[in-house]
Amino acid sequence: MSVNTKIILKSGKDQSVRRRHPWIFSGAINKINGEPAEGDNLPGLVVDVYNNVAVIQAHSAGMYYQRELLADILMSLMDGRITAVYDKSDTALPFKAGIKHKNGFLRGEEAGNIVLDPPAFAAAANVGRKVRVIHQLSQPADHPVNIFHPESEYLKGLVLHIE
């Protein structure tokens, strides 16, 4: 974003910013004066690292078509700290892009089971299964939750007993 760019929010949409929330959602923007830029210059790409596996998610067709190159770059930049790159773009790609995608590893090999976005609990109710929560999992200390940014609490899990 250039120095002279100004983003004017809709009336009443400044409260989260005043509470130091780091994001401004597009629905809160009333007007933009000047020319904005994306925060990391990689719009439409999310990369999370779980242990030694990088998980990429393309939210645009452009990033999707570059995923092989992105996997190579991640492996190179992380210099051995990443041993695999998994592409999890199927639910993130725009419907209108018309891309038929199947999640899978782009680099490295699957070392154990990785469960991403399990089905909703309604699937258990629909088939008459009893489910008990054995333990709740949360993100470790190296991913602290900012009280002004509740979306930063995104690493969650459950250990379940299914009858």
CSV table of C-alpha atoms in Angstrom, one decimal, residues 4 44 46 83 93 108 110-111 139:
chain,number,residue,atom,x,y,z
A,4,ASN,CA,-0.9,8.2,0.5
A,44,GLY,CA,-4.9,-16.0,-2.4
A,46,VAL,CA,-2.3,-19.6,2.9
A,83,THR,CA,10.1,-32.7,4.5
A,93,LEU,CA,-10.8,-22.6,-4.7
A,108,GLY,CA,7.7,-35.6,0.2
A,110,GLU,CA,3.0,-39.1,3.9
A,111,ALA,CA,4.5,-40.0,7.2
A,139,GLN,CA,-2.7,-24.8,20.1
